[in-house]
PDB file of C-alpha atoms in Angstrom:
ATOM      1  CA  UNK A   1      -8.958  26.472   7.410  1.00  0.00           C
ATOM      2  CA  UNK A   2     -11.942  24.214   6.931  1.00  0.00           C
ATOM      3  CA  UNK A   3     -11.838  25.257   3.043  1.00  0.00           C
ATOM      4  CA  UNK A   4      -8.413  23.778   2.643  1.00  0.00           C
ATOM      5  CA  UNK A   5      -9.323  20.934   4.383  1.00  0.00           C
ATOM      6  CA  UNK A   6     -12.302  20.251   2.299  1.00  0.00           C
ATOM      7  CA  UNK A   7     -10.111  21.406  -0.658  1.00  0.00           C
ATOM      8  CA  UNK A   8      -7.329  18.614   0.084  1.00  0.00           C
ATOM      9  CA  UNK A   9      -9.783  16.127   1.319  1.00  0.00           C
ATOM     10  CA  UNK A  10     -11.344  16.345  -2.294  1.00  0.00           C
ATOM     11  CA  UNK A  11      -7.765  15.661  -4.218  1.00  0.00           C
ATOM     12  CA  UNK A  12      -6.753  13.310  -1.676  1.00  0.00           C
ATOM     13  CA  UNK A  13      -9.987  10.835  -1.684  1.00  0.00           C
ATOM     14  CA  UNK A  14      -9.423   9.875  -5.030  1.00  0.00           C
ATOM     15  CA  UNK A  15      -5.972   8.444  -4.442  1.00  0.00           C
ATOM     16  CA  UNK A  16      -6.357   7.168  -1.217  1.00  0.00           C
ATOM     17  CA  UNK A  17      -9.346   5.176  -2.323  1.00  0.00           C
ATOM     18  CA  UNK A  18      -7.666   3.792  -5.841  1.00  0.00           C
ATOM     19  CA  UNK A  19      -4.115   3.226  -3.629  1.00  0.00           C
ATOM     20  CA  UNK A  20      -6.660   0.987  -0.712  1.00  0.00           C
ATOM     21  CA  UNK A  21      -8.419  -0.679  -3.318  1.00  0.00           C
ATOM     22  CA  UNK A  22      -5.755  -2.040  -5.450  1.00  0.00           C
ATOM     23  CA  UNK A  23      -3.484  -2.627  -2.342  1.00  0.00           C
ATOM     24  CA  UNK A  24      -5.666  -5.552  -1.081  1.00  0.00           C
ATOM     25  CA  UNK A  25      -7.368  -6.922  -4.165  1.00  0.00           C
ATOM     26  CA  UNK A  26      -3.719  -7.351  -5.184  1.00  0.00           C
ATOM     27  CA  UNK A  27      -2.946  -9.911  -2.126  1.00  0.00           C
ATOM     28  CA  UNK A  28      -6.338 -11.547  -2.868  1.00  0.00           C
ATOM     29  CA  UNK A  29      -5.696 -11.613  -6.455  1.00  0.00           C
ATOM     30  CA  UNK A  30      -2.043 -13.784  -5.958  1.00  0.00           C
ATOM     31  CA  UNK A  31      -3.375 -15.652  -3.050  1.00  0.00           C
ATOM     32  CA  UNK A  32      -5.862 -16.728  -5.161  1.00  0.00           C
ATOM     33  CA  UNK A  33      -3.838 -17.374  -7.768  1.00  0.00           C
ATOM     34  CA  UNK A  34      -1.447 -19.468  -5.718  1.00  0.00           C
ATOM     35  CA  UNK A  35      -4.067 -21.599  -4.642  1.00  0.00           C
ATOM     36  CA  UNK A  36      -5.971 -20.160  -1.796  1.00  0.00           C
ATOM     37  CA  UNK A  37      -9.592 -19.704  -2.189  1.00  0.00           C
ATOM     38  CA  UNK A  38     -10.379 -17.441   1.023  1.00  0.00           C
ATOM     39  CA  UNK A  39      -9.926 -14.083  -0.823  1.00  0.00           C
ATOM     40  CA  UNK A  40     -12.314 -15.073  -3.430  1.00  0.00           C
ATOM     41  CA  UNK A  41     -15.186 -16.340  -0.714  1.00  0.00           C
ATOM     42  CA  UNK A  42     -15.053 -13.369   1.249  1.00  0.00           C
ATOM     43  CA  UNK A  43     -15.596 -11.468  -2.097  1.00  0.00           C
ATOM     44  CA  UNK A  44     -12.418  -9.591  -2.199  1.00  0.00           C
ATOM     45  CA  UNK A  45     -11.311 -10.438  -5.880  1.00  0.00           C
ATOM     46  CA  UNK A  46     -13.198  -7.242  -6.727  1.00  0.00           C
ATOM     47  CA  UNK A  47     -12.298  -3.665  -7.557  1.00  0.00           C
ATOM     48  CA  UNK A  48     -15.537  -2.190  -5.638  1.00  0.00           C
ATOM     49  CA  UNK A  49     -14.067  -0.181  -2.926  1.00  0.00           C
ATOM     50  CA  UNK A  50     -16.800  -1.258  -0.540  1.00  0.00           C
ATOM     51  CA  UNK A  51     -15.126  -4.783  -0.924  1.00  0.00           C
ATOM     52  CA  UNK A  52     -12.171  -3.082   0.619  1.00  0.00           C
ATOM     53  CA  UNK A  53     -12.258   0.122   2.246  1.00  0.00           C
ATOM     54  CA  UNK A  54     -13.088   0.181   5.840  1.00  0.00           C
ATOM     55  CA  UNK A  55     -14.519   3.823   6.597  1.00  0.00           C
ATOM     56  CA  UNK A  56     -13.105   4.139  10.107  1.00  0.00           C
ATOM     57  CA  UNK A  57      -9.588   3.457   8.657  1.00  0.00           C
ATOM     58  CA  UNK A  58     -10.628   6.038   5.434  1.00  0.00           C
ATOM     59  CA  UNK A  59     -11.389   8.728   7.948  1.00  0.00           C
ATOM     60  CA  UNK A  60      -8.611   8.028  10.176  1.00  0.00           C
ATOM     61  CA  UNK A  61      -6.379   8.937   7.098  1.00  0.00           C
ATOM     62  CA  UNK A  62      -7.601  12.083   6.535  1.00  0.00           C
ATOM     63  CA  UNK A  63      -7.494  13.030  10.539  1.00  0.00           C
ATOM     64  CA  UNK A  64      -4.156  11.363  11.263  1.00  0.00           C
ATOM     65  CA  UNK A  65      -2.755  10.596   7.877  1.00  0.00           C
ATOM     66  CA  UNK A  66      -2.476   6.760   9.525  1.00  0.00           C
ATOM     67  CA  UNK A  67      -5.193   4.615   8.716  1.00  0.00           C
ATOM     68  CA  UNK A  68      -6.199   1.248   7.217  1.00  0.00           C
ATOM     69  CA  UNK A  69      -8.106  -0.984   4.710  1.00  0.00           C
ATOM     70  CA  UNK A  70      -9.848  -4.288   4.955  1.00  0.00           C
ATOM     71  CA  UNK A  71      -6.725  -6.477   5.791  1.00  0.00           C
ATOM     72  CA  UNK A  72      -6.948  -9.924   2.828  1.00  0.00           C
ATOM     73  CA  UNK A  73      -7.750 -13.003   4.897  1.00  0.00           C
ATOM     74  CA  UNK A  74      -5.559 -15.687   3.286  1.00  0.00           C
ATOM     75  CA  UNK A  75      -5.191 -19.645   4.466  1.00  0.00           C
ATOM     76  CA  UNK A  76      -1.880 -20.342   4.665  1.00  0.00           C
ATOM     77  CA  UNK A  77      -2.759 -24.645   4.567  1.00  0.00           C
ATOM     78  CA  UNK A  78      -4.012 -24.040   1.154  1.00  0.00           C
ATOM     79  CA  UNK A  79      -0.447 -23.263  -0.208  1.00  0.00           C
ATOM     80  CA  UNK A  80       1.983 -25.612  -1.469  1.00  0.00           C
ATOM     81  CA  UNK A  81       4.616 -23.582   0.050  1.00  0.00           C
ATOM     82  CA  UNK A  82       3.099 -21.310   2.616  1.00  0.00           C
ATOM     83  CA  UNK A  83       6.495 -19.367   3.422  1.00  0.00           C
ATOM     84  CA  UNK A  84       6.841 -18.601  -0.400  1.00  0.00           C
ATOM     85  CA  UNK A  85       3.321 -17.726  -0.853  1.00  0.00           C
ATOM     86  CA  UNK A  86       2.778 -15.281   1.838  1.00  0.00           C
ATOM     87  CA  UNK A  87       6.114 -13.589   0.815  1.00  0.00           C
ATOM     88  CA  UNK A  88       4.601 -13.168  -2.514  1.00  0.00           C
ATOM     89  CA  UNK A  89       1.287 -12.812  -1.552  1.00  0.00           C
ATOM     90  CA  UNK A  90       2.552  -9.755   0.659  1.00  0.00           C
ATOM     91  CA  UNK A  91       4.739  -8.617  -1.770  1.00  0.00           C
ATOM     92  CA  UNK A  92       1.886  -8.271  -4.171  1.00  0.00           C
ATOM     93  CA  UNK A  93      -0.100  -5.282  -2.448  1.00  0.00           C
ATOM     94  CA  UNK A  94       2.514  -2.511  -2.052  1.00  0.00           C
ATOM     95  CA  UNK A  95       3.932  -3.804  -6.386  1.00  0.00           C
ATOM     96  CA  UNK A  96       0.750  -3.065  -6.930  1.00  0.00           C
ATOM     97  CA  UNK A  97       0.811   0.701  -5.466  1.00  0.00           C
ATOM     98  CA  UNK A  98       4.083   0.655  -7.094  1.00  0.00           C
ATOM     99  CA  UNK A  99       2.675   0.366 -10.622  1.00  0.00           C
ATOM    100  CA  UNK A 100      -0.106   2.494 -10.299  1.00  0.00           C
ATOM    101  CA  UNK A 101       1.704   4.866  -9.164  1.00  0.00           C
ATOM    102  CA  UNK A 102       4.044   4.387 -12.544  1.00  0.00           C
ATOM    103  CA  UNK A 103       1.055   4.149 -14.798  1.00  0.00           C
ATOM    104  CA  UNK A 104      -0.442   7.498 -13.633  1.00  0.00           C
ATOM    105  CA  UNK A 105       2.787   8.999 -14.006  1.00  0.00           C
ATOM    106  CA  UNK A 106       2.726   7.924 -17.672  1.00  0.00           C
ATOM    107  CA  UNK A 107      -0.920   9.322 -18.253  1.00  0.00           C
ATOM    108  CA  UNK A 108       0.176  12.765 -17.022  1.00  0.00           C
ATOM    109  CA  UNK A 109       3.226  12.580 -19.479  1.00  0.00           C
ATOM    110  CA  UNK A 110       0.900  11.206 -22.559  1.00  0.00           C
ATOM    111  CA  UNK A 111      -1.664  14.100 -21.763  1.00  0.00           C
ATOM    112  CA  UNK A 112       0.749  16.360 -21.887  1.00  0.00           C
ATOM    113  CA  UNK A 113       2.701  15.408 -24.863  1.00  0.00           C
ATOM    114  CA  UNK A 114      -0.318  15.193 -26.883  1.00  0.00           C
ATOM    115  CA  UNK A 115      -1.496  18.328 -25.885  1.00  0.00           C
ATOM    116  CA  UNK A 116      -4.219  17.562 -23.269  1.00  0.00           C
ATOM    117  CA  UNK A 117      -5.553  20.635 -21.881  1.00  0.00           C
ATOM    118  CA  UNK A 118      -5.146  19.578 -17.889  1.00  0.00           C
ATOM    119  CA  UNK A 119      -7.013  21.543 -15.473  1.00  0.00           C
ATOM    120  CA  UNK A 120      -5.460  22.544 -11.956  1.00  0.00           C
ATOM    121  CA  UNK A 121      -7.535  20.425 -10.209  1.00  0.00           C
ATOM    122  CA  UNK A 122      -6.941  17.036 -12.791  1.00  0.00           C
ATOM    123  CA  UNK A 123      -3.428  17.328 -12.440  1.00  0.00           C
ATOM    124  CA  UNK A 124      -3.612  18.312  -8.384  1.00  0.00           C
ATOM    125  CA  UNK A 125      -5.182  14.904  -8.658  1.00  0.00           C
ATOM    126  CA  UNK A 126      -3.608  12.810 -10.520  1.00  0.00           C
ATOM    127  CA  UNK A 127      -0.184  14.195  -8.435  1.00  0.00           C
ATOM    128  CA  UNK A 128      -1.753  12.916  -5.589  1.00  0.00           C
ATOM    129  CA  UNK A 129      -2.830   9.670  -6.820  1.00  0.00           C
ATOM    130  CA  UNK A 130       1.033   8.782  -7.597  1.00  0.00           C
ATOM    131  CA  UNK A 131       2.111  10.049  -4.171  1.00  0.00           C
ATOM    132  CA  UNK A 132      -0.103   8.501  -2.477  1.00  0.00           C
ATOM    133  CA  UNK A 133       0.571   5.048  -3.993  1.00  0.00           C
ATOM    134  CA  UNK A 134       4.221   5.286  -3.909  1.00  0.00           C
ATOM    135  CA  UNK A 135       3.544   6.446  -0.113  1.00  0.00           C
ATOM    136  CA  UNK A 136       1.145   3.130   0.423  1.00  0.00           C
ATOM    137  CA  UNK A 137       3.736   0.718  -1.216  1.00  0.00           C
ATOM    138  CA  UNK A 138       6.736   1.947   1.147  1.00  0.00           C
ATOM    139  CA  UNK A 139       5.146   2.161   4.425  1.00  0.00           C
ATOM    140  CA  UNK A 140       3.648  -1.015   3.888  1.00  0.00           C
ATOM    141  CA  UNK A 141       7.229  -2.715   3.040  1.00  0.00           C
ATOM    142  CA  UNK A 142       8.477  -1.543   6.463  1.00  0.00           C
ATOM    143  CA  UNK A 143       9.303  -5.140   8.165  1.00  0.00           C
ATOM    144  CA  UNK A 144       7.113  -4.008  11.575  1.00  0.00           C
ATOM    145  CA  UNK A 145       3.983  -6.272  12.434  1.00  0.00           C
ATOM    146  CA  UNK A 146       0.987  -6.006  10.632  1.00  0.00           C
ATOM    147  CA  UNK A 147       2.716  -4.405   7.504  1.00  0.00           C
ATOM    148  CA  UNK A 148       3.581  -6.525   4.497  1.00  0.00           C
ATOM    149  CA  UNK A 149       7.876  -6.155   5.214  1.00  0.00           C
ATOM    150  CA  UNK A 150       7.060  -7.883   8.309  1.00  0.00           C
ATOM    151  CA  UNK A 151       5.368 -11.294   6.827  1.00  0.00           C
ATOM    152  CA  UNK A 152       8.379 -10.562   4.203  1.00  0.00           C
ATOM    153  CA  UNK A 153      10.944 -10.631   6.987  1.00  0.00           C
ATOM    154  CA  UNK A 154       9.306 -13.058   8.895  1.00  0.00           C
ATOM    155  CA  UNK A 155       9.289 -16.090   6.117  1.00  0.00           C
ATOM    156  CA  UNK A 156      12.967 -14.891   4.810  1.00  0.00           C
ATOM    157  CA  UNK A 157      13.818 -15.455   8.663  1.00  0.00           C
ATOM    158  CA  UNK A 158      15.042 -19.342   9.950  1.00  0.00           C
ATOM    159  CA  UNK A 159      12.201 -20.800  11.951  1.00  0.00           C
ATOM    160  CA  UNK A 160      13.607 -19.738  15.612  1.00  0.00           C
ATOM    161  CA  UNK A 161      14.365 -16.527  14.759  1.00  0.00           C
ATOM    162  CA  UNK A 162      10.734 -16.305  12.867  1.00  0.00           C
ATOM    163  CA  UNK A 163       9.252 -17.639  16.083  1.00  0.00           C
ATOM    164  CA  UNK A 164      10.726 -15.180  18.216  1.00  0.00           C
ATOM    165  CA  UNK A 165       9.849 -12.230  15.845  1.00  0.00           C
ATOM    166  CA  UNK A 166       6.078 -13.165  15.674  1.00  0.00           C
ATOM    167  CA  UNK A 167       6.096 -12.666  19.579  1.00  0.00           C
ATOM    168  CA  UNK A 168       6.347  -9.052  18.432  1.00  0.00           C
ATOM    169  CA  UNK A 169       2.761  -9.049  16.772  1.00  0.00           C
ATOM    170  CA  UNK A 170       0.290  -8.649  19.904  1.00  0.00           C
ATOM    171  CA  UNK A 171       2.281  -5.400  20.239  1.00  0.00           C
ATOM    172  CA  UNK A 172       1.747  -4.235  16.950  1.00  0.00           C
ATOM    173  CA  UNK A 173      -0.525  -1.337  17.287  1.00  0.00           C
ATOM    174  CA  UNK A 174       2.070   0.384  19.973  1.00  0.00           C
ATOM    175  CA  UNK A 175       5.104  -0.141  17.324  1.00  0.00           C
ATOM    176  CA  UNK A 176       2.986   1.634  14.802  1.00  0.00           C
ATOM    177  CA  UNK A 177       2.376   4.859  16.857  1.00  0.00           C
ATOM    178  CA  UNK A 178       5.930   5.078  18.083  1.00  0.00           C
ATOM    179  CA  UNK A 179       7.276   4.588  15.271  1.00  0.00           C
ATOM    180  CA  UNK A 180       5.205   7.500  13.615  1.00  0.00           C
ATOM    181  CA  UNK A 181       5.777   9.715  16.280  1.00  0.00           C
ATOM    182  CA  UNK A 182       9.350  10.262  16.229  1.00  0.00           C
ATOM    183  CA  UNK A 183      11.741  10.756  13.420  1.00  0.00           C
ATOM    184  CA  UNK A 184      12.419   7.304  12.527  1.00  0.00           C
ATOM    185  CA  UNK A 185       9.338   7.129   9.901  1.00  0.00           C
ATOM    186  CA  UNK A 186      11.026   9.962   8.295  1.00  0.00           C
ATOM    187  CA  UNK A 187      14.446   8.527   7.833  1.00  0.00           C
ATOM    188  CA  UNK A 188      12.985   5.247   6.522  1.00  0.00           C
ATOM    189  CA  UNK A 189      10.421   6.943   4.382  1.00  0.00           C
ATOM    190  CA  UNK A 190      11.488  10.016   3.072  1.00  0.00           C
ATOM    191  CA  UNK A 191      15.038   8.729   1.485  1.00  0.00           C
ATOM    192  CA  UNK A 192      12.911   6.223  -0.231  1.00  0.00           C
ATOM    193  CA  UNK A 193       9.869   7.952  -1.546  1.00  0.00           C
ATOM    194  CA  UNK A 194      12.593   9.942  -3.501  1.00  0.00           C
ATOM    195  CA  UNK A 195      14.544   6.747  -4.583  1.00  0.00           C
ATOM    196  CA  UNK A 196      11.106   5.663  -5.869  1.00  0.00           C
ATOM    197  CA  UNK A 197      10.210   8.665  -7.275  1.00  0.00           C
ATOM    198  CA  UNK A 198      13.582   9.291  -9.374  1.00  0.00           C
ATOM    199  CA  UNK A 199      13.773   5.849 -10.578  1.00  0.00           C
ATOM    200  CA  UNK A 200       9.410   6.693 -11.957  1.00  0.00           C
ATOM    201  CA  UNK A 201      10.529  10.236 -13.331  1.00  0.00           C
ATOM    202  CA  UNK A 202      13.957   8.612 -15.266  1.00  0.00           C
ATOM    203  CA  UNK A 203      11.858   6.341 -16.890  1.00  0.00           C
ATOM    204  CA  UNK A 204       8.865   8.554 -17.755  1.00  0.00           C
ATOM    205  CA  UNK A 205      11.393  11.147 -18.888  1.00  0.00           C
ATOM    206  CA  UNK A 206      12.442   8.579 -21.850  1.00  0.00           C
ATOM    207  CA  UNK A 207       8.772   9.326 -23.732  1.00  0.00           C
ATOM    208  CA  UNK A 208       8.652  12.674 -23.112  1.00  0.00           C
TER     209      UNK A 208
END
């Protein structure tokens, strides 16, 4: 049992690492962009994972398969618009699970139309780096506080309603474990990983 463990642990770090990292130096990287010069201070416009990956929420992962990253500080004074900029500044981490996950899709295909000789293990790996960024860029669009979907829903929402909605944060941490221990993760996440996943396969199948 411990050999599989170690054996998944192994495939798995490499994606969850990669899908962390460019999660949240994606909403530093458009928060800076949009004006906001927090990310960049706290030294989060950097692809060094120990800019980024928190080890309690790493191992947490790989215990629970829940865990968590370095959450972006952002200012939302230093925006123009604020609404608009924390919808895209949200926005920005799961996209950018979303195309990492497409672009190793494409390297599998390109190794294997050229004739790549892929281990087991490489392609056990890269498998898992696509899952697990499609995986990261869905459960993080689900609109329930502290997730991304919920500063989406949030600034889509008028003010009142916005207000009332943000009472909801304080009891984020209980949402999150009820809402992965019953089914309703599953009927959010599962319909969508394979929406995700045809749409990545459809267009990948065009080069093969």
């Amino acid at each position: 049992m411990f050999e599989n463990f170690l054996i998944n642990a192994i495939t798995s770090l490499p994606g969850i690492v990669i899908a962390m990292v460019i999660h949240e130096w994606a909403h530093a990287r458009v928060a800076y962009a949009l004006g906001d010069y927090t990310p960049k201070l706290m030294g989060r416009l950097t692809l060094n994972p120990a800019a980024h990956v928190d080890p309690i929420g790493l191992l947490m992962l790989f215990f629970v398969h829940f865990g968590w990253a370095k959450p972006v500080q952002i200012n939302l004074n230093n925006f123009e618009n604020p609404r608009r900029a924390d919808i895209l500044v949200s926005l920005a981490g799961p996209f950018a699970n979303f195309i990492t996950a497409f672009v190793t899709l494409l390297v599998m295909v390109a190794l294997i139309k050229f004739g790549f000789p892929m281990t087991e293990g490489m392609q056990a790996v890269l498998s898992t780096i696509m899952i697990i960024n499609v995986n990261f860029g869905i459960f993080n669009l689900i609109p329930i506080p502290p997730l991304d979907g919920f500063h989406v829903l949030r600034n889509l929402l008028p003010y009142e309603m916005a207000e009332k909605l943000e009472a909801l944060e304080r009891y984020s941490f209980l949402i999150l474990i009820v809402i992965l221990m019953t089914p309703v993760i599953s009927i959010i996440f599962v319909p969508m990983q394979r929406f995700v996943l045809t749409i990545f396969y459809g267009i990948a199948g065009i080069f093969i």
